Amino acid sequence: MRNEELTAVQKNALSVLRQRSEIANGASPALALLRRTYGHAEFRGAQRDVIEHVSAGGDALVLMPTGGGKSLCYQIPALLREGAGVVVSPLIALMQDQVAALTQLGVRAAALNSAVDAEEARRIEQALATGRLDLVYVAPERLTTPRFLALLERTKIALFAIDEAHCVSQWGHDFRPEYLQLSLLHERYADVPRIALTATADPQTRAEIVARLRLEAARVFVSSFDRPNIRYTIVDKADARNQLLCFIRQEHAGHAGIVYCLTRRKVDETCAWLIEHGVRALPYHAGMDSATRSAHQARFQRDDGIVIVATIAFGMGIDKPDVRFVAHLDLPKSIEGYYQETGRAGRDGLPADAWMSYGLADVVQQRRLIERSDASDEYKRVSSAKLEALLGLCETAGCRRVRLLAYFGEASAACGNCDTCIDPPETWDATEAARKALSAIYRTGQRFGAVHLIDVLRGRKNERVLQWAHDRLGVFGIGADLDDAAWRSVFRQLVTLGLARVDHDAHGGLKLTACSRAVLKGEVPVQMRRVVTRPTPLPKAKAESFAHLPPTAAQRLQRLKEWRLAEARAQAVPAFVILHDSTLMEIARRRPPDLSALASIAGIGARKLERYGVALLQAVADD
Ligand code: ADP
Ligand code: ZN
């Protein structure tokens, strides 16, 4: 019975495929493969050009943002060319997810790394040498062993792909010495095309990749680094943990996300607090033993809706497409860092959030870290400049995305999908407030931080104020017209505008600068951003495509997710390897009546149609 059913299904699937291949007739072999095997309708951005170039035997360096679709750039040429594609990848977890995903598509793929036992490795090697593999993923240290090189001598090689190619850069924080050995590929296999891929954009890294991998003759493909589906929001820090909780509850209940904190202690505290408040959170930092760490990472990858609270030790190799938000409770060190970390959200192209809370204490903390480090003056200067650029992003009244992209040398127009575009910040004439704040700094002896200064300005007779007799100063109580949040933002902006500075040698007290005098005297007006305390409203795109499925469709989606979870458990692979959220959502919304309707949904390739078609139709059949 079951068998007959399957055969009927397969027949049906095959006829759908035939229809498809007719559609694909006249399409290039690459496009036909994209449609048939991957179930995607069209190439994205530079994919087509890269694939044509590499399939024809050319070398390539591909710079694409995270989620841009780099994998297809080497997978499709490897499938089109004779022989196996050899993919160098730095992380075992990355390789395993890729292999699982390819296997689901019916592509013959395997990984060789330290997680594979000797017998399995021999089987894979055998399959490779006898032409029974389309793609093999290897760790760089294994690739350069005599044993593997000897194996390659016996193998027909379609291409070499070097993933995360920035690992070759000695200046980057992902440096992997074994990557330096990869220049031997050029020396030994001059006629096999090589394609290096990375999401690290800066010109210095690019030049290093070219030089060290001997890619001088490679064509360089640079994509836009924009991630249009990510909404950037930077809020004034008030009570950061509560702000975070509200953000998660209101916009991302039950979603997978990453919360970045600066220190291990803060990771532990924040995580415990989130759990207490009903969020399924797990901690991750370098102070934990490695078994627990990888267990947490694996649960994040595999389960639905886990929030990881982490230091930046949590990063590369996170290849989860459905991370719906990345939150920063502390200021990152640079725009590069911020962009890389936030880039882990929304790889599947669905709406995602990059959310950060930011306050004066962050500025003080990061500046102190730089000033107190043992690094060279040169390094400190560069770090300070990077921090300043990030502060500019935080304080801007213009579009955040325009700022971000400009930093990477890309011109763009206001995006409509960041907090400042959605809810343009008002600026206000803060000349008087600035004068009062600077007077308070001056009259109290340039040795107190913002918290105390705000108490003085607002006229609070607390212990500390009385102890220093600050209630007798002329500035005492002159700032009762603004609330604490407004004053915090005034002090923060004074510091970022260079009108006051933090003295790191004297317990972080605020001091005047050379520019303060003109303001104090009333000679220069000061404009500031008004602090926003109300939450940013949801942008339209999000409401339409994610949160607000009609109720029946939402129930269908729920059933589809339950089915996917069971399937993923049974096969011991992450849920997204079975089908992506975006695909499930389309199925829930469109409720395809038959296999051919199902086949037209993005993400349903021939193999998945065959394998899951009936189950999917059943899951949405009865409402
Ligand atoms: P990267 O390695 O650049 O971060 P991936 O190769 O993992 O990106 O692709 C990111 C996501 O985009 C994946 O979910 C992939 O299935 C999807 N994708 C890639 N190319 C296309 C395409 N042409 N059409 C639709 N989806 C695509
Ligand atoms: Zn914008």
XYZ file of C-alpha atoms and ligand atoms in Angstrom:
651
model
C 0.000 0.000 0.000
C 2.638 2.406 1.157
C 4.833 1.350 -1.755
C 2.161 1.900 -4.313
C 1.414 5.236 -2.845
C 5.037 6.252 -3.121
C 5.315 5.078 -6.668
C 2.265 7.081 -7.622
C 3.765 10.057 -5.884
C 7.023 9.614 -7.653
C 5.318 9.320 -10.986
C 3.479 12.492 -10.297
C 6.680 14.152 -9.151
C 8.431 13.083 -12.286
C 5.755 14.547 -14.485
C 6.036 17.798 -12.588
C 9.752 17.640 -13.192
C 9.251 17.124 -16.840
C 7.030 20.182 -16.922
C 9.727 22.025 -15.135
C 12.452 20.921 -17.409
C 10.344 22.136 -20.302
C 10.162 25.468 -18.588
C 13.837 25.215 -18.085
C 14.375 24.407 -21.745
C 16.276 27.198 -23.304
C 17.588 28.017 -19.866
C 21.322 27.533 -19.373
C 22.433 24.271 -17.734
C 23.267 26.276 -14.613
C 19.803 27.776 -14.414
C 18.171 24.421 -15.069
C 20.206 22.983 -12.197
C 19.253 25.861 -9.921
C 15.581 25.214 -10.605
C 15.616 21.454 -10.662
C 17.959 20.672 -7.794
C 17.631 23.685 -5.528
C 14.097 24.753 -6.341
C 15.055 28.406 -6.742
C 13.628 30.396 -9.630
C 16.456 32.794 -10.515
C 20.057 33.553 -9.660
C 20.730 36.285 -7.195
C 23.097 39.176 -7.784
C 26.493 38.070 -9.053
C 25.774 34.335 -8.796
C 25.173 33.814 -12.506
C 28.356 35.603 -13.593
C 30.491 33.829 -11.016
C 29.073 30.437 -11.958
C 29.627 31.021 -15.686
C 33.174 32.186 -15.091
C 34.169 29.297 -12.835
C 32.338 26.659 -14.862
C 34.378 27.785 -17.848
C 37.569 27.186 -15.859
C 38.350 30.668 -14.534
C 39.624 31.544 -11.075
C 37.458 33.820 -8.948
C 37.486 35.810 -5.743
C 33.938 36.338 -4.509
C 33.107 38.994 -1.934
C 29.491 38.714 -0.850
C 27.783 39.577 2.406
C 26.653 36.820 4.731
C 23.462 35.324 3.362
C 24.280 36.552 -0.131
C 24.373 33.032 -1.514
C 28.038 32.165 -1.780
C 27.599 28.391 -1.581
C 25.874 28.115 -4.959
C 28.793 29.938 -6.574
C 30.982 26.871 -6.150
C 28.397 24.109 -5.808
C 26.812 24.607 -9.214
C 30.108 24.807 -11.147
C 31.252 21.690 -9.295
C 28.095 19.906 -10.434
C 28.442 21.151 -14.004
C 32.103 20.313 -14.412
C 33.508 16.845 -14.647
C 34.901 15.457 -11.389
C 34.439 16.419 -7.752
C 34.528 19.881 -6.222
C 36.984 20.071 -3.311
C 35.829 22.607 -0.743
C 38.169 23.882 1.961
C 36.198 24.944 5.001
C 37.529 25.986 8.409
C 34.879 24.562 10.699
C 33.511 21.104 11.195
C 30.008 22.273 12.090
C 29.818 24.313 8.890
C 30.874 21.357 6.771
C 28.398 19.012 8.363
C 25.433 21.285 7.846
C 26.408 21.868 4.229
C 26.747 18.149 3.595
C 23.401 17.446 5.264
C 21.711 20.124 3.163
C 23.278 18.851 -0.072
C 22.329 15.277 0.706
C 18.722 16.427 1.104
C 18.934 17.844 -2.405
C 20.211 14.570 -3.805
C 23.746 15.850 -4.335
C 26.518 13.360 -3.501
C 28.520 15.167 -0.837
C 30.753 14.203 2.082
C 33.080 15.807 4.599
C 36.557 14.739 5.681
C 37.576 16.095 9.067
C 38.548 14.972 12.539
C 34.939 14.095 13.381
C 34.949 11.317 10.772
C 36.332 7.940 11.910
C 39.018 6.103 9.959
C 36.725 3.590 8.329
C 34.245 6.220 7.180
C 37.144 8.337 5.906
C 38.381 5.420 3.820
C 34.934 4.954 2.323
C 34.773 8.627 1.427
C 38.254 8.554 -0.096
C 37.290 5.522 -2.150
C 34.134 7.233 -3.372
C 36.120 10.309 -4.282
C 38.765 8.472 -6.268
C 36.155 6.472 -8.186
C 34.121 9.492 -9.193
C 31.167 8.837 -6.935
C 31.174 12.211 -5.171
C 30.116 15.609 -6.474
C 31.483 17.608 -3.580
C 33.902 16.885 -0.779
C 34.485 19.248 2.146
C 37.898 19.110 3.811
C 39.591 20.891 6.671
C 42.649 22.845 5.487
C 45.062 20.854 7.646
C 43.839 17.630 6.093
C 44.000 18.909 2.522
C 47.729 19.526 2.760
C 48.645 16.095 4.151
C 50.654 13.804 1.847
C 47.894 11.209 2.109
C 45.211 13.567 0.844
C 47.426 15.033 -1.855
C 48.160 11.511 -3.068
C 44.433 10.838 -3.149
C 43.915 13.968 -5.233
C 46.433 12.643 -7.734
C 44.028 9.778 -8.396
C 40.938 11.987 -8.497
C 39.320 14.003 -11.228
C 38.934 17.455 -9.675
C 36.248 19.846 -10.901
C 37.436 22.822 -8.879
C 38.845 23.976 -5.572
C 36.683 26.229 -3.447
C 38.238 28.056 -0.504
C 35.455 29.121 1.818
C 35.932 31.823 4.477
C 39.034 32.862 2.568
C 39.727 35.739 4.985
C 41.093 33.081 7.381
C 44.321 33.518 5.398
C 44.684 37.077 6.698
C 47.192 37.336 9.499
C 45.668 40.590 10.669
C 42.135 39.355 10.956
C 40.743 37.707 14.071
C 39.858 34.507 12.220
C 43.442 33.788 11.134
C 44.149 30.098 10.485
C 47.817 29.348 9.762
C 46.887 26.225 7.771
C 45.258 28.471 5.193
C 48.695 29.766 4.236
C 49.554 26.314 2.857
C 46.762 26.565 0.332
C 48.968 28.366 -2.157
C 50.178 24.886 -3.076
C 46.900 24.314 -4.897
C 47.977 26.863 -7.438
C 51.421 25.326 -7.734
C 50.240 21.749 -8.123
C 46.986 22.153 -10.020
C 47.505 25.168 -12.201
C 44.713 24.149 -14.562
C 42.024 23.415 -11.979
C 39.856 26.504 -11.354
C 39.948 27.948 -7.865
C 37.268 30.060 -6.245
C 37.863 31.858 -2.950
C 34.885 33.255 -1.028
C 34.491 35.597 1.917
C 32.123 38.073 3.542
C 34.958 40.262 4.792
C 34.980 43.314 2.627
C 37.872 45.596 3.436
C 40.512 46.203 0.747
C 43.395 45.133 2.979
C 41.983 41.650 3.551
C 41.153 41.353 -0.115
C 44.740 42.128 -1.109
C 46.044 39.601 1.381
C 43.781 36.868 0.037
C 44.945 37.538 -3.515
C 48.616 37.502 -2.542
C 48.629 34.527 -0.212
C 46.380 32.277 -2.272
C 48.090 33.302 -5.505
C 44.899 34.583 -7.042
C 46.484 37.386 -9.035
C 44.792 36.180 -12.198
C 41.397 35.621 -10.588
C 38.391 37.694 -11.534
C 37.078 39.587 -8.524
C 33.330 39.732 -7.934
C 32.260 42.312 -5.376
C 28.613 42.368 -4.357
C 26.762 45.071 -2.559
C 27.152 44.571 1.153
C 23.664 45.728 1.864
C 21.416 43.371 3.823
C 18.058 44.936 3.012
C 16.030 42.545 5.175
C 17.863 43.540 8.354
C 16.290 46.436 10.228
C 18.805 48.424 12.268
C 17.714 49.949 15.551
C 19.876 51.658 18.153
C 18.065 52.736 21.310
C 19.140 54.973 24.149
C 20.139 52.758 27.023
C 17.909 53.180 30.048
C 17.333 49.811 31.710
C 19.045 47.662 29.122
C 17.844 44.253 30.294
C 14.218 45.326 30.433
C 14.506 47.040 27.099
C 15.889 43.822 25.667
C 13.128 41.736 27.200
C 10.446 44.056 25.813
C 12.062 43.901 22.415
C 12.150 40.098 22.466
C 8.610 39.734 23.816
C 7.048 42.261 21.479
C 8.811 41.385 18.278
C 10.540 38.063 18.586
C 8.699 35.800 20.997
C 9.747 32.234 20.245
C 12.319 33.257 17.635
C 15.968 32.283 17.437
C 18.317 35.134 18.245
C 21.752 36.097 19.508
C 22.394 38.529 22.358
C 25.947 39.843 22.518
C 27.498 41.062 25.782
C 31.008 42.324 26.423
C 32.005 40.142 29.375
C 31.522 36.553 30.478
C 29.923 37.650 33.699
C 27.397 39.761 31.897
C 26.622 36.848 29.604
C 25.866 34.614 32.585
C 23.800 37.234 34.377
C 21.814 38.268 31.321
C 21.156 34.677 30.354
C 19.944 33.710 33.824
C 17.698 36.746 33.887
C 16.169 35.989 30.487
C 15.490 32.398 31.523
C 13.816 33.664 34.685
C 11.564 35.729 32.458
C 10.528 32.849 30.263
C 12.982 33.156 27.361
C 14.615 29.908 26.206
C 18.174 31.189 26.513
C 21.584 29.488 26.630
C 24.946 31.056 27.500
C 28.112 30.836 25.387
C 31.569 32.211 26.209
C 35.199 31.157 26.277
C 35.122 30.587 30.039
C 32.833 27.578 29.677
C 34.232 24.112 29.036
C 34.302 23.231 25.390
C 31.824 20.350 25.627
C 29.105 22.567 27.113
C 29.908 25.262 24.616
C 29.506 23.039 21.617
C 26.388 21.466 23.109
C 24.841 24.935 23.398
C 25.874 25.840 19.889
C 24.419 22.606 18.559
C 21.097 23.207 20.332
C 20.959 26.703 18.944
C 21.566 25.361 15.437
C 19.151 22.479 15.682
C 16.247 23.516 17.861
C 13.724 26.159 16.982
C 13.658 29.448 18.799
C 16.690 29.337 21.105
C 18.284 32.613 22.187
C 22.057 32.414 22.638
C 23.571 34.950 25.027
C 27.241 35.216 24.141
C 30.483 37.102 23.990
C 31.949 37.591 20.534
C 33.598 34.189 21.008
C 30.329 33.004 19.460
C 30.594 33.736 15.815
C 32.163 32.183 12.822
C 30.559 28.998 11.672
C 27.100 30.006 12.759
C 25.309 29.103 9.617
C 21.734 29.180 10.848
C 19.516 30.826 8.243
C 16.589 31.666 10.526
C 18.248 33.798 13.210
C 15.586 36.485 13.551
C 17.493 38.988 15.652
C 20.932 39.948 16.874
C 20.969 42.205 19.922
C 23.920 44.087 21.385
C 23.699 44.976 25.047
C 27.171 46.499 24.871
C 28.864 48.555 22.244
C 30.959 46.543 19.757
C 34.503 47.712 19.027
C 34.049 48.804 15.444
C 31.627 48.988 12.564
C 33.300 45.914 11.042
C 32.560 43.967 14.204
C 29.017 45.291 14.426
C 28.350 44.427 10.793
C 29.783 40.950 11.056
C 27.831 40.191 14.218
C 24.530 41.644 13.015
C 25.070 39.898 9.670
C 24.271 36.593 11.355
C 20.614 37.621 11.404
C 18.238 36.872 8.541
C 20.405 34.847 6.206
C 17.221 33.366 4.782
C 16.246 36.795 3.474
C 13.208 37.136 5.748
C 12.836 40.246 7.908
C 15.276 40.308 10.814
C 16.368 42.793 13.440
C 19.715 44.206 14.512
C 19.010 45.876 17.829
C 21.434 47.652 20.114
C 21.137 49.625 23.308
C 23.742 52.266 23.771
C 24.627 54.731 26.526
C 27.384 56.892 27.908
C 28.762 54.053 30.029
C 29.451 52.094 26.828
C 31.492 54.915 25.397
C 33.426 55.244 28.654
C 34.030 51.514 28.835
C 35.279 51.110 25.270
C 37.522 54.157 25.474
C 38.968 52.894 28.716
C 39.657 49.480 27.191
C 41.626 51.139 24.413
C 43.522 53.564 26.614
C 44.423 51.001 29.224
C 45.536 48.289 26.804
C 49.236 47.468 26.409
C 49.036 47.781 22.659
C 51.190 50.095 20.568
C 50.246 53.741 20.039
C 49.575 52.917 16.418
C 47.078 50.247 17.417
C 45.408 52.560 19.916
C 45.056 55.247 17.293
C 43.439 52.864 14.833
C 41.141 51.451 17.517
C 40.059 54.930 18.578
C 39.278 55.904 15.014
C 37.187 52.759 14.582
C 35.305 53.450 17.786
C 34.622 57.031 16.682
C 33.152 55.780 13.414
C 30.852 53.479 15.351
C 29.787 56.305 17.673
C 28.973 58.324 14.575
C 26.630 55.518 13.537
C 24.985 55.485 16.965
C 24.471 59.235 17.088
C 23.448 59.878 13.520
C 20.092 61.482 12.833
C 20.280 60.159 9.262
C 19.737 56.669 7.858
C 21.807 54.013 9.672
C 22.222 51.910 6.560
C 23.566 54.816 4.543
C 26.194 55.279 7.259
C 27.067 51.607 7.422
C 27.436 51.173 3.693
C 29.355 54.421 3.345
C 31.835 53.009 5.814
C 32.414 50.134 3.413
C 32.745 52.540 0.507
C 29.260 52.040 -0.893
C 26.937 54.947 -1.701
C 23.210 54.454 -1.048
C 19.954 56.309 -0.386
C 17.840 56.369 2.793
C 16.610 52.813 3.300
C 13.202 53.041 4.937
C 14.076 50.030 7.088
C 16.015 51.402 10.045
C 14.876 53.225 13.162
C 15.918 56.652 11.950
C 14.151 56.202 8.613
C 10.979 54.775 10.154
C 10.819 57.276 12.970
C 13.136 60.187 12.150
C 14.704 61.507 15.329
C 13.938 65.062 16.192
C 16.806 67.317 16.971
C 16.402 70.058 19.523
C 18.236 73.196 20.503
C 20.257 71.891 23.428
C 22.379 75.000 23.879
C 20.971 75.816 27.307
C 21.050 72.235 28.503
C 24.635 71.865 27.300
C 25.638 75.004 29.179
C 24.026 73.760 32.365
C 25.666 70.355 32.033
C 29.112 71.817 31.355
C 28.698 74.213 34.286
C 27.843 71.294 36.527
C 31.004 69.504 35.398
C 33.073 72.592 36.036
C 31.548 73.637 39.376
C 31.870 70.171 40.877
C 35.580 70.091 40.058
C 35.674 67.944 36.877
C 35.850 64.698 38.764
C 32.314 63.232 38.803
C 30.467 60.976 36.401
C 27.116 61.599 34.755
C 25.029 59.888 37.445
C 26.152 62.281 40.156
C 26.017 65.305 37.878
C 22.409 64.488 37.004
C 21.556 64.269 40.720
C 23.043 67.720 41.219
C 21.294 69.217 38.199
C 17.949 67.747 39.177
C 18.343 68.914 42.771
C 18.474 65.586 44.595
C 19.737 65.866 48.159
C 21.113 62.354 48.396
C 24.000 61.217 50.555
C 26.683 61.806 47.983
C 25.414 65.265 47.066
C 25.298 66.277 50.729
C 28.703 64.745 51.438
C 30.293 67.019 48.848
C 28.037 69.970 49.736
C 26.943 70.137 46.120
C 23.509 71.280 47.207
C 25.066 74.627 47.964
C 26.331 75.165 44.422
C 24.625 77.529 42.000
C 24.067 74.643 39.571
C 22.113 72.610 42.138
C 18.591 72.036 40.843
C 18.927 74.127 37.680
C 18.117 71.111 35.539
C 14.722 70.134 36.961
C 13.120 70.807 33.567
C 14.592 67.641 31.981
C 14.222 64.053 33.196
C 17.056 61.608 33.871
C 16.898 59.979 30.455
C 17.132 63.346 28.729
C 20.128 64.338 30.846
C 21.844 61.023 30.220
C 21.527 61.623 26.519
C 22.823 65.198 26.916
C 25.958 64.001 28.690
C 26.477 61.190 26.233
C 26.169 63.506 23.274
C 28.485 66.057 24.884
C 31.103 63.323 25.029
C 30.543 62.046 21.502
C 30.501 65.630 20.191
C 33.851 66.249 21.892
C 32.416 68.932 24.181
C 33.300 66.929 27.281
C 35.626 64.013 27.829
C 35.990 61.134 30.204
C 39.051 61.127 32.433
C 40.100 57.500 32.639
C 42.799 58.125 35.195
C 40.383 59.617 37.707
C 37.557 57.078 38.046
C 35.910 58.104 34.811
C 34.964 61.641 35.862
C 33.844 64.058 33.157
C 36.109 66.962 32.202
C 35.832 69.971 29.935
C 37.638 70.073 26.603
C 39.127 72.840 24.510
C 35.764 73.163 22.759
C 33.693 73.482 25.934
C 34.450 77.121 26.609
C 32.688 78.513 23.542
C 29.554 76.577 24.463
C 29.713 77.635 28.093
C 29.935 81.227 27.011
C 26.926 80.829 24.777
C 28.939 81.560 21.632
C 28.104 78.300 19.841
C 24.638 76.725 19.555
C 24.334 72.972 20.175
C 21.857 70.699 18.396
C 21.191 67.271 19.851
C 19.128 64.201 19.038
C 16.058 63.933 21.175
C 15.991 60.787 23.262
C 13.302 58.357 22.136
C 11.608 56.381 24.845
C 8.652 54.980 22.942
C 9.287 51.778 20.994
C 9.829 51.931 17.270
C 6.695 50.771 15.414
C 6.885 47.680 13.261
C 7.706 48.430 9.646
C 5.219 47.258 7.050
C 7.375 44.645 5.395
C 7.668 42.746 8.612
C 3.991 42.835 9.465
C 3.078 41.498 6.046
C 5.623 38.799 5.610
C 6.190 37.391 9.018
C 4.075 38.097 12.017
C 0.645 38.494 10.523
C -0.261 35.375 8.661
C -4.057 34.961 8.659
C -5.082 32.695 11.570
C -5.751 29.583 9.471
C -2.436 29.972 7.677
C -0.711 30.431 11.035
C -2.241 27.144 12.212
C -1.009 25.459 9.057
C 2.435 26.871 9.647
C 2.356 25.466 13.154
C 1.470 22.009 11.831
C 4.199 22.250 9.193
C 6.753 23.161 11.834
C 5.716 20.231 13.995
C 6.065 17.928 11.026
C 9.486 19.410 10.228
C 10.681 19.017 13.793
C 9.722 15.331 13.830
C 11.410 14.819 10.471
C 14.568 16.630 11.601
C 14.729 14.558 14.799
C 14.279 11.335 12.878
C 17.067 12.213 10.473
C 19.246 13.898 13.128
C 19.730 17.073 11.098
C 18.879 20.710 11.877
C 15.298 21.662 11.037
C 16.333 24.198 8.397
C 18.129 21.479 6.474
C 14.751 19.824 5.847
C 13.033 23.030 4.681
C 13.531 26.705 5.414
C 11.021 28.835 7.319
C 10.402 30.892 4.195
C 9.362 27.748 2.317
C 7.059 26.549 5.105
C 5.489 29.981 5.270
C 4.808 30.036 1.547
C 3.212 26.599 1.795
C 1.074 27.716 4.732
C 0.000 30.820 2.894
C -0.677 29.317 -0.520
C -1.942 25.926 0.613
C -0.954 24.126 -2.601
C -3.642 21.605 -3.659
C -1.292 19.250 -5.514
C 2.326 18.403 -6.166
C 2.721 20.634 -9.155
C 1.496 23.644 -7.178
C 3.854 22.645 -4.395
C 6.720 22.376 -6.860
C 6.362 26.022 -7.793
C 7.217 27.136 -4.255
C 10.749 28.419 -3.704
C 12.932 25.926 -1.878
C 11.121 22.827 -3.201
C 13.500 21.091 -5.587
C 12.939 17.747 -7.278
C 14.313 15.645 -4.449
C 12.390 17.392 -1.721
C 9.208 17.182 -3.750
C 9.688 13.466 -4.089
C 10.591 12.938 -0.501
C 8.293 15.281 1.376
C 5.626 16.254 -1.146
C 2.856 14.010 0.139
C 3.511 14.746 3.795
C 3.453 18.476 3.114
C 0.222 18.307 1.170
C -1.334 16.283 3.971
C -0.200 18.745 6.601
C -2.059 21.566 4.891
C -4.963 19.558 3.504
C -7.342 19.616 6.460
C -7.938 22.904 8.218
P 26.369 32.723 2.353
O 27.228 31.495 2.354
O 26.775 33.746 1.357
O 26.153 33.299 3.708
P 24.352 30.862 1.538
O 25.017 30.265 0.379
O 24.281 30.087 2.809
O 24.939 32.300 1.854
O 22.880 31.274 1.095
C 22.059 32.008 1.956
C 20.617 31.619 1.721
O 20.154 32.100 0.477
C 20.392 30.135 1.717
O 19.242 29.902 2.479
C 20.165 29.790 0.263
O 19.306 28.686 0.123
C 19.526 31.051 -0.258
N 19.804 31.273 -1.693
C 21.006 31.296 -2.288
N 20.879 31.570 -3.609
C 19.563 31.718 -3.854
C 18.788 32.022 -5.028
N 19.355 32.216 -6.235
N 17.444 32.113 -4.884
C 16.865 31.911 -3.677
N 17.532 31.627 -2.543
C 18.872 31.541 -2.620
Zn 17.465 53.864 6.937
